[in-house]
């Protein structure tokens, strides 16, 4: 729980960490003065920082790029000079141009905006001071989670405020922002936005690189040079994309490889990874995300749309927590995992495929960072309420309304469970519990509203209704509210997911034998590998941890051989099960579609709308009561998982991302999931495959 | 032992006698051919006279001039006097008798040490603490009859029981004396050594060669588990220059001569060898050969392997040497390359023919200041690329520069200190060098005056391209002085709770900066993790340049107050540092040598307890590789398998065979079918010898004994003039099988230790 001392803007979490509201100070002094103050930076290893031009020159002159350029020249038949010229242009398009003056401008603007949007921005001071120390000793990689556009510059803003070197930011971006593609709006305008971002430290990576060898080479050399020289801390999103569901995504490894390679090749002594967890009370893009998930295309990232979003600026988004995690020493983590001698016998500049050992290590480390991000995120009371709201029948929410005291009672029960599980909960201690919850509901009036002691789901209303809405339309409106709720539930999902999977295993297998439970747990984790990220190779540890958590909450007895539900733990177990149930139901629907209705060969483009319409039908007929089956995220995750399980294979020949569906295998998976056959029937060894 | 001696069957005696005859035959033969030289050799003064009578530095009784638990001469040491200044006592060095005002401050600030916290060494060597000698009576009796002087005196023995590793010196300072040799012998010439080795083989006695006693690879340590009598063979009295050949510019020198004597005596005739390792005051020629030493001026004169023309080595099987002094041969692998770096495991080097050069007409020191270490390394690389390195060029990092600066003697006048201030102002203020980042390269030019000046200009021009500023001769000379007094400085540190050690590596150019940075950082981190209170001194210099890489030398020291077991902590840190070097693509050693306990065993062998590759590693400075050894099961855990010299030695046709077990099929011949002694002077033998070891001697100081197996392998291959039969004291030697095979199918397998089983599996 949080003890807030409003006067000083400090909040203390139960873990004893101190979070400081950085906006508090800004509200009391002049923003301009802050932006223009003298800055004392302590750069990496005390050395002077090289200029952007020098950095770019070092990249272009690198032996590695020479090799690649020559290789490409022989492959394509063009001259080396041409290829190198091409590389120069690519670099120009990519590179950042970090400048103090723009940072000052950025700081000023962000202060203005943030003061309007957020009541406070809490930052943990301990993590920040560890980060400051790390930036002087080793190259630092900042690895925040990515839930909102606002993440983009907020880290730089915080570091700027505390005189810590501001990072360069890897940003995957659409082509028109680079001025490569004509858009409806003026090219110059777009270039200007791009330039501002560049000057704030962003460097741009094309969205689809594919097999463009030269681009990969330029990008990786650019990244590696930044790390090698300790030019500045680097920030990138290990999850790759913004999470539409507020759930952590499976990490992407390409960037991670580039960042870690200088350590593997002993070009730096160590690299420090700093996982950063950003948690929002209320996410700016909440409804936008819900619409996207339902298949309504998202508006383009243009300046005009940015200006139109000023409406958004009028609203209150509560508090934001930025938790700088404990720095991770790559050297320490890789001990015994990487044999650096393997790079001794060939020049390090030669393009080399990463060894299996290196790949495994990078994968493991990336997953670990995501786990640490999860553990570091701060859970809001609202997220707990969302868990509870989603477990109520939909009709109760849309029509008769949920009794307020019922909701609050259950939320308080859940609060205890969350704290037992050791999560960071942001629950103000001084304020009465009921006030905390009503203010949470008030903050999220776009999702629920409270009336006469009952809570209702908000349904989007169109002012001028020309014709009565169809049941389908009504359903879609409910769906968007439900998906928003679901994403807030997801904010705390990571706390429960592993015990919940065990609880589910207990329920479905109806067994208490540890090994049987573990087998099923592995199956679930494998099937939901894109829903709930787990660290490769650590399934059994996770299982053990989950069991001991269940024991700690009093939900189960654990012995050498058995896990037995305890008499008093039924409430906990059924709550946990109900958390996973929507996923199981959605997956069953999709599996059913693939088995029964879908063709042998299908593309993702066909799959998504088809499943959506099946789910709509089922919901309307009352057969299915989770709206999450409508989410394109869930649908894509299933496809990925099935590919991993080799129940679906990508056909090489076609351009269109066609899939071959192995219906028998899918039927087996469905049967295992519903408990008809044991998971051993599946011819996979999940632990090894993860 | 006695039981072994008397219990031998008649069969064995017969064999032994036969061998004796063979050996005798070999020994006679070269003597006949080369009688003039031999005669000269034997004219050498016999046991009674001491070397010092001839103006040689090291007497038989080292205790007369040397410290027993520290570096160097008795009368020379650093002390902090009451005025807060540092003095260097004695009269032997340029620095002797001078006052060093800056050292104490530097010392206290760098280590967080204080002159009030002393950890003084035990002064007196307590003879009663030394264990009584474990004598092999029969050996001693026969030794007496040879007339070679020997001693069982406690002091004599203690003086030969250690090198200068920290873990050897540290207990000595506390008065703790471990296992020491039981006998010290002082052979006076090559023939004496042959006699001693024969006797050692006959009586099953361990021999440990002792030269200058400056080993930093634990090579002199007596293993605790050894139960036999250990004899230390001190070559210090074999210290004559036997002849100088002015037509070919070579000198034939006995291996016990120490560097300063060799250089001084040659100088008298107007020559020099130019081989100047940092330990040259005390280290011996034989030691240089045995450890593949490198001298500071190798750019002009070459390393020891470039300098030697001919080596004579006594092995348990006989004497091995080339039959001529031709500058190069292409008849099989060069036998010198087995002897160089064998660290006494194959035999004992007794005489060496070395290249000599006329003493250079002109010598000039110099120095260059660089804004940072990166620029300095870039400059050295460019110098190496243009192949214009002066006799010596060294780049000290910032910490070492400050260290060197602290050794500056008191300025003789107001004027010099004013000048120093002005220089400092110019560099830091006017040129904008950061005093905490700048670094210094020290230079030494040699040759004709004009050429030196021309050369100097070329080097300074290159330096200027990398931001370097010439910083005067004085700084350069002081830089070299640091390396000669560093060992005395360590003793000073040890007096005040500071322990220190140095180690070195060679590394490709592109990794020089990485190795320097990472190893230094690793030392700092490891010290911190192991509870060292004050941040350690961790500094390096690039000390030699080559076409493809450089040699990097590290110093590392820390204040050990508050640590319960400083030596253990120290060894852990050093081990980590070496691991870091290997991971960064550096070698285990550039010139200190592999040694047994300290490096090879701990870093390489520790990881696998399998094949006798350890010896192989010792011999050839093996390459660490993750590759599986053909015919062996997959390594377990973090085991690392070494690539044995087999890979290096075998010709390609046999490489294919290596994976097959048939190659190891022993021939069923016995000792009776020993090949006749070879007297070939050139070309590989028509029937190379193939040796399959089946049982093996135990323990380390078998050096000479185990050596015989290896030498046998080698002998088959090389161009050697004399080879003896199997060893005399053959009791513990494995039955040997000599195969007659064509060279193409020849494969070598080197073996020792606990691996009998595996070998048998292989065969």
PDB file of N, CA and C in Angstrom, chain B residues 351-402:
ATOM      1  N   UNK B 351      74.478 -25.680 -22.379  1.00  0.00           N
ATOM      2  CA  UNK B 351      75.280 -24.738 -23.158  1.00  0.00           C
ATOM      3  C   UNK B 351      74.458 -24.188 -24.313  1.00  0.00           C
ATOM      4  N   UNK B 352      74.695 -22.934 -24.605  1.00  0.00           N
ATOM      5  CA  UNK B 352      73.929 -22.286 -25.667  1.00  0.00           C
ATOM      6  C   UNK B 352      74.866 -21.481 -26.542  1.00  0.00           C
ATOM      7  N   UNK B 353      74.661 -21.608 -27.843  1.00  0.00           N
ATOM      8  CA  UNK B 353      75.364 -20.694 -28.734  1.00  0.00           C
ATOM      9  C   UNK B 353      74.384 -19.597 -29.117  1.00  0.00           C
ATOM     10  N   UNK B 354      74.821 -18.369 -28.907  1.00  0.00           N
ATOM     11  CA  UNK B 354      73.917 -17.237 -29.126  1.00  0.00           C
ATOM     12  C   UNK B 354      74.483 -16.276 -30.141  1.00  0.00           C
ATOM     13  N   UNK B 355      73.600 -15.591 -30.805  1.00  0.00           N
ATOM     14  CA  UNK B 355      74.062 -14.519 -31.682  1.00  0.00           C
ATOM     15  C   UNK B 355      74.576 -13.362 -30.823  1.00  0.00           C
ATOM     16  N   UNK B 356      75.589 -12.692 -31.283  1.00  0.00           N
ATOM     17  CA  UNK B 356      76.025 -11.472 -30.592  1.00  0.00           C
ATOM     18  C   UNK B 356      76.109 -10.337 -31.605  1.00  0.00           C
ATOM     19  N   UNK B 357      76.077  -9.124 -31.122  1.00  0.00           N
ATOM     20  CA  UNK B 357      76.160  -7.941 -31.980  1.00  0.00           C
ATOM     21  C   UNK B 357      77.203  -7.001 -31.393  1.00  0.00           C
ATOM     22  N   UNK B 358      77.804  -6.182 -32.239  1.00  0.00           N
ATOM     23  CA  UNK B 358      78.687  -5.154 -31.684  1.00  0.00           C
ATOM     24  C   UNK B 358      77.880  -4.211 -30.791  1.00  0.00           C
ATOM     25  N   UNK B 359      78.504  -3.724 -29.742  1.00  0.00           N
ATOM     26  CA  UNK B 359      77.819  -2.792 -28.850  1.00  0.00           C
ATOM     27  C   UNK B 359      77.408  -1.563 -29.661  1.00  0.00           C
ATOM     28  N   UNK B 360      76.175  -1.120 -29.552  1.00  0.00           N
ATOM     29  CA  UNK B 360      75.713   0.002 -30.389  1.00  0.00           C
ATOM     30  C   UNK B 360      76.466   1.288 -30.072  1.00  0.00           C
ATOM     31  N   UNK B 361      76.656   2.075 -31.104  1.00  0.00           N
ATOM     32  CA  UNK B 361      77.443   3.295 -30.944  1.00  0.00           C
ATOM     33  C   UNK B 361      76.682   4.351 -30.142  1.00  0.00           C
ATOM     34  N   UNK B 362      75.396   4.316 -30.264  1.00  0.00           N
ATOM     35  CA  UNK B 362      74.637   5.432 -29.701  1.00  0.00           C
ATOM     36  C   UNK B 362      73.319   4.912 -29.136  1.00  0.00           C
ATOM     37  N   UNK B 363      72.949   5.454 -28.014  1.00  0.00           N
ATOM     38  CA  UNK B 363      71.712   5.020 -27.383  1.00  0.00           C
ATOM     39  C   UNK B 363      70.959   6.256 -26.934  1.00  0.00           C
ATOM     40  N   UNK B 364      69.659   6.267 -27.158  1.00  0.00           N
ATOM     41  CA  UNK B 364      68.919   7.464 -26.755  1.00  0.00           C
ATOM     42  C   UNK B 364      67.536   7.089 -26.240  1.00  0.00           C
ATOM     43  N   UNK B 365      67.220   7.629 -25.089  1.00  0.00           N
ATOM     44  CA  UNK B 365      65.872   7.431 -24.562  1.00  0.00           C
ATOM     45  C   UNK B 365      64.957   8.519 -25.109  1.00  0.00           C
ATOM     46  N   UNK B 366      63.679   8.286 -24.983  1.00  0.00           N
ATOM     47  CA  UNK B 366      62.731   9.320 -25.378  1.00  0.00           C
ATOM     48  C   UNK B 366      61.370   9.014 -24.785  1.00  0.00           C
ATOM     49  N   UNK B 367      60.473   9.963 -24.874  1.00  0.00           N
ATOM     50  CA  UNK B 367      59.108   9.683 -24.407  1.00  0.00           C
ATOM     51  C   UNK B 367      58.111  10.557 -25.151  1.00  0.00           C
ATOM     52  N   UNK B 368      56.907  10.080 -25.231  1.00  0.00           N
ATOM     53  CA  UNK B 368      55.835  10.816 -25.898  1.00  0.00           C
ATOM     54  C   UNK B 368      54.608  10.797 -24.991  1.00  0.00           C
ATOM     55  N   UNK B 369      53.975  11.958 -24.842  1.00  0.00           N
ATOM     56  CA  UNK B 369      52.731  12.007 -24.069  1.00  0.00           C
ATOM     57  C   UNK B 369      51.557  11.976 -25.031  1.00  0.00           C
ATOM     58  N   UNK B 370      50.578  11.121 -24.738  1.00  0.00           N
ATOM     59  CA  UNK B 370      49.362  11.080 -25.553  1.00  0.00           C
ATOM     60  C   UNK B 370      48.174  11.544 -24.716  1.00  0.00           C
ATOM     61  N   UNK B 371      47.179  12.127 -25.381  1.00  0.00           N
ATOM     62  CA  UNK B 371      46.019  12.604 -24.606  1.00  0.00           C
ATOM     63  C   UNK B 371      45.284  11.461 -23.909  1.00  0.00           C
ATOM     64  N   UNK B 372      45.234  10.302 -24.532  1.00  0.00           N
ATOM     65  CA  UNK B 372      44.609   9.170 -23.847  1.00  0.00           C
ATOM     66  C   UNK B 372      45.207   7.855 -24.351  1.00  0.00           C
ATOM     67  N   UNK B 373      44.829   6.784 -23.676  1.00  0.00           N
ATOM     68  CA  UNK B 373      45.419   5.483 -23.953  1.00  0.00           C
ATOM     69  C   UNK B 373      45.063   5.004 -25.361  1.00  0.00           C
ATOM     70  N   UNK B 374      43.838   5.302 -25.797  1.00  0.00           N
ATOM     71  CA  UNK B 374      43.384   4.868 -27.121  1.00  0.00           C
ATOM     72  C   UNK B 374      44.302   5.408 -28.217  1.00  0.00           C
ATOM     73  N   UNK B 375      44.612   6.706 -28.093  1.00  0.00           N
ATOM     74  CA  UNK B 375      45.495   7.333 -29.076  1.00  0.00           C
ATOM     75  C   UNK B 375      46.869   6.695 -29.036  1.00  0.00           C
ATOM     76  N   UNK B 376      47.324   6.417 -27.843  1.00  0.00           N
ATOM     77  CA  UNK B 376      48.634   5.800 -27.675  1.00  0.00           C
ATOM     78  C   UNK B 376      48.708   4.450 -28.362  1.00  0.00           C
ATOM     79  N   UNK B 377      47.687   3.632 -28.153  1.00  0.00           N
ATOM     80  CA  UNK B 377      47.687   2.306 -28.765  1.00  0.00           C
ATOM     81  C   UNK B 377      47.622   2.437 -30.285  1.00  0.00           C
ATOM     82  N   UNK B 378      46.818   3.389 -30.756  1.00  0.00           N
ATOM     83  CA  UNK B 378      46.723   3.603 -32.198  1.00  0.00           C
ATOM     84  C   UNK B 378      48.093   3.961 -32.764  1.00  0.00           C
ATOM     85  N   UNK B 379      48.838   4.754 -32.023  1.00  0.00           N
ATOM     86  CA  UNK B 379      50.163   5.161 -32.482  1.00  0.00           C
ATOM     87  C   UNK B 379      51.103   3.952 -32.530  1.00  0.00           C
ATOM     88  N   UNK B 380      51.083   3.143 -31.471  1.00  0.00           N
ATOM     89  CA  UNK B 380      51.946   1.956 -31.458  1.00  0.00           C
ATOM     90  C   UNK B 380      51.604   1.026 -32.606  1.00  0.00           C
ATOM     91  N   UNK B 381      50.316   0.936 -32.884  1.00  0.00           N
ATOM     92  CA  UNK B 381      49.898   0.061 -33.979  1.00  0.00           C
ATOM     93  C   UNK B 381      50.461   0.572 -35.308  1.00  0.00           C
ATOM     94  N   UNK B 382      50.421   1.896 -35.455  1.00  0.00           N
ATOM     95  CA  UNK B 382      50.933   2.477 -36.688  1.00  0.00           C
ATOM     96  C   UNK B 382      52.444   2.264 -36.800  1.00  0.00           C
ATOM     97  N   UNK B 383      53.114   2.418 -35.682  1.00  0.00           N
ATOM     98  CA  UNK B 383      54.563   2.176 -35.664  1.00  0.00           C
ATOM     99  C   UNK B 383      54.844   0.739 -36.075  1.00  0.00           C
ATOM    100  N   UNK B 384      54.046  -0.181 -35.551  1.00  0.00           N
ATOM    101  CA  UNK B 384      54.247  -1.593 -35.891  1.00  0.00           C
ATOM    102  C   UNK B 384      53.919  -1.829 -37.357  1.00  0.00           C
ATOM    103  N   UNK B 385      52.898  -1.141 -37.857  1.00  0.00           N
ATOM    104  CA  UNK B 385      52.509  -1.311 -39.258  1.00  0.00           C
ATOM    105  C   UNK B 385      53.637  -0.862 -40.181  1.00  0.00           C
ATOM    106  N   UNK B 386      54.253   0.245 -39.804  1.00  0.00           N
ATOM    107  CA  UNK B 386      55.354   0.753 -40.630  1.00  0.00           C
ATOM    108  C   UNK B 386      56.671   0.063 -40.319  1.00  0.00           C
ATOM    109  N   UNK B 387      56.627  -0.847 -39.390  1.00  0.00           N
ATOM    110  CA  UNK B 387      57.805  -1.621 -38.979  1.00  0.00           C
ATOM    111  C   UNK B 387      58.985  -0.716 -38.661  1.00  0.00           C
ATOM    112  N   UNK B 388      58.712   0.299 -37.886  1.00  0.00           N
ATOM    113  CA  UNK B 388      59.802   1.198 -37.547  1.00  0.00           C
ATOM    114  C   UNK B 388      59.943   1.325 -36.032  1.00  0.00           C
ATOM    115  N   UNK B 389      59.585   0.248 -35.336  1.00  0.00           N
ATOM    116  CA  UNK B 389      59.655   0.324 -33.878  1.00  0.00           C
ATOM    117  C   UNK B 389      61.103   0.497 -33.445  1.00  0.00           C
ATOM    118  N   UNK B 390      61.340   1.401 -32.504  1.00  0.00           N
ATOM    119  CA  UNK B 390      62.671   1.520 -31.926  1.00  0.00           C
ATOM    120  C   UNK B 390      63.015   0.266 -31.116  1.00  0.00           C
ATOM    121  N   UNK B 391      64.236   0.217 -30.591  1.00  0.00           N
ATOM    122  CA  UNK B 391      64.650  -0.972 -29.843  1.00  0.00           C
ATOM    123  C   UNK B 391      63.598  -1.335 -28.810  1.00  0.00           C
ATOM    124  N   UNK B 392      63.094  -0.317 -28.166  1.00  0.00           N
ATOM    125  CA  UNK B 392      61.994  -0.587 -27.247  1.00  0.00           C
ATOM    126  C   UNK B 392      60.977   0.522 -27.365  1.00  0.00           C
ATOM    127  N   UNK B 393      59.730   0.158 -27.325  1.00  0.00           N
ATOM    128  CA  UNK B 393      58.650   1.146 -27.270  1.00  0.00           C
ATOM    129  C   UNK B 393      57.587   0.592 -26.355  1.00  0.00           C
ATOM    130  N   UNK B 394      57.241   1.358 -25.351  1.00  0.00           N
ATOM    131  CA  UNK B 394      56.277   0.894 -24.360  1.00  0.00           C
ATOM    132  C   UNK B 394      55.271   1.990 -24.107  1.00  0.00           C
ATOM    133  N   UNK B 395      54.044   1.590 -23.920  1.00  0.00           N
ATOM    134  CA  UNK B 395      53.002   2.577 -23.646  1.00  0.00           C
ATOM    135  C   UNK B 395      52.429   2.310 -22.268  1.00  0.00           C
ATOM    136  N   UNK B 396      52.628   3.244 -21.359  1.00  0.00           N
ATOM    137  CA  UNK B 396      52.092   3.083 -20.013  1.00  0.00           C
ATOM    138  C   UNK B 396      50.732   3.749 -19.924  1.00  0.00           C
ATOM    139  N   UNK B 397      49.827   3.139 -19.200  1.00  0.00           N
ATOM    140  CA  UNK B 397      48.529   3.795 -19.031  1.00  0.00           C
ATOM    141  C   UNK B 397      48.650   4.900 -17.975  1.00  0.00           C
ATOM    142  N   UNK B 398      47.562   5.579 -17.738  1.00  0.00           N
ATOM    143  CA  UNK B 398      47.616   6.752 -16.871  1.00  0.00           C
ATOM    144  C   UNK B 398      48.086   6.415 -15.456  1.00  0.00           C
ATOM    145  N   UNK B 399      47.558   5.318 -14.921  1.00  0.00           N
ATOM    146  CA  UNK B 399      47.922   4.946 -13.547  1.00  0.00           C
ATOM    147  C   UNK B 399      49.416   4.663 -13.449  1.00  0.00           C
ATOM    148  N   UNK B 400      49.941   3.995 -14.461  1.00  0.00           N
ATOM    149  CA  UNK B 400      51.345   3.631 -14.405  1.00  0.00           C
ATOM    150  C   UNK B 400      52.223   4.863 -14.619  1.00  0.00           C
ATOM    151  N   UNK B 401      51.709   5.778 -15.425  1.00  0.00           N
ATOM    152  CA  UNK B 401      52.408   7.041 -15.607  1.00  0.00           C
ATOM    153  C   UNK B 401      52.525   7.763 -14.262  1.00  0.00           C
ATOM    154  N   UNK B 402      51.425   7.778 -13.519  1.00  0.00           N
ATOM    155  CA  UNK B 402      51.456   8.455 -12.218  1.00  0.00           C
ATOM    156  C   UNK B 402      52.383   7.729 -11.250  1.00  0.00           C
TER     157      UNK B 402
END
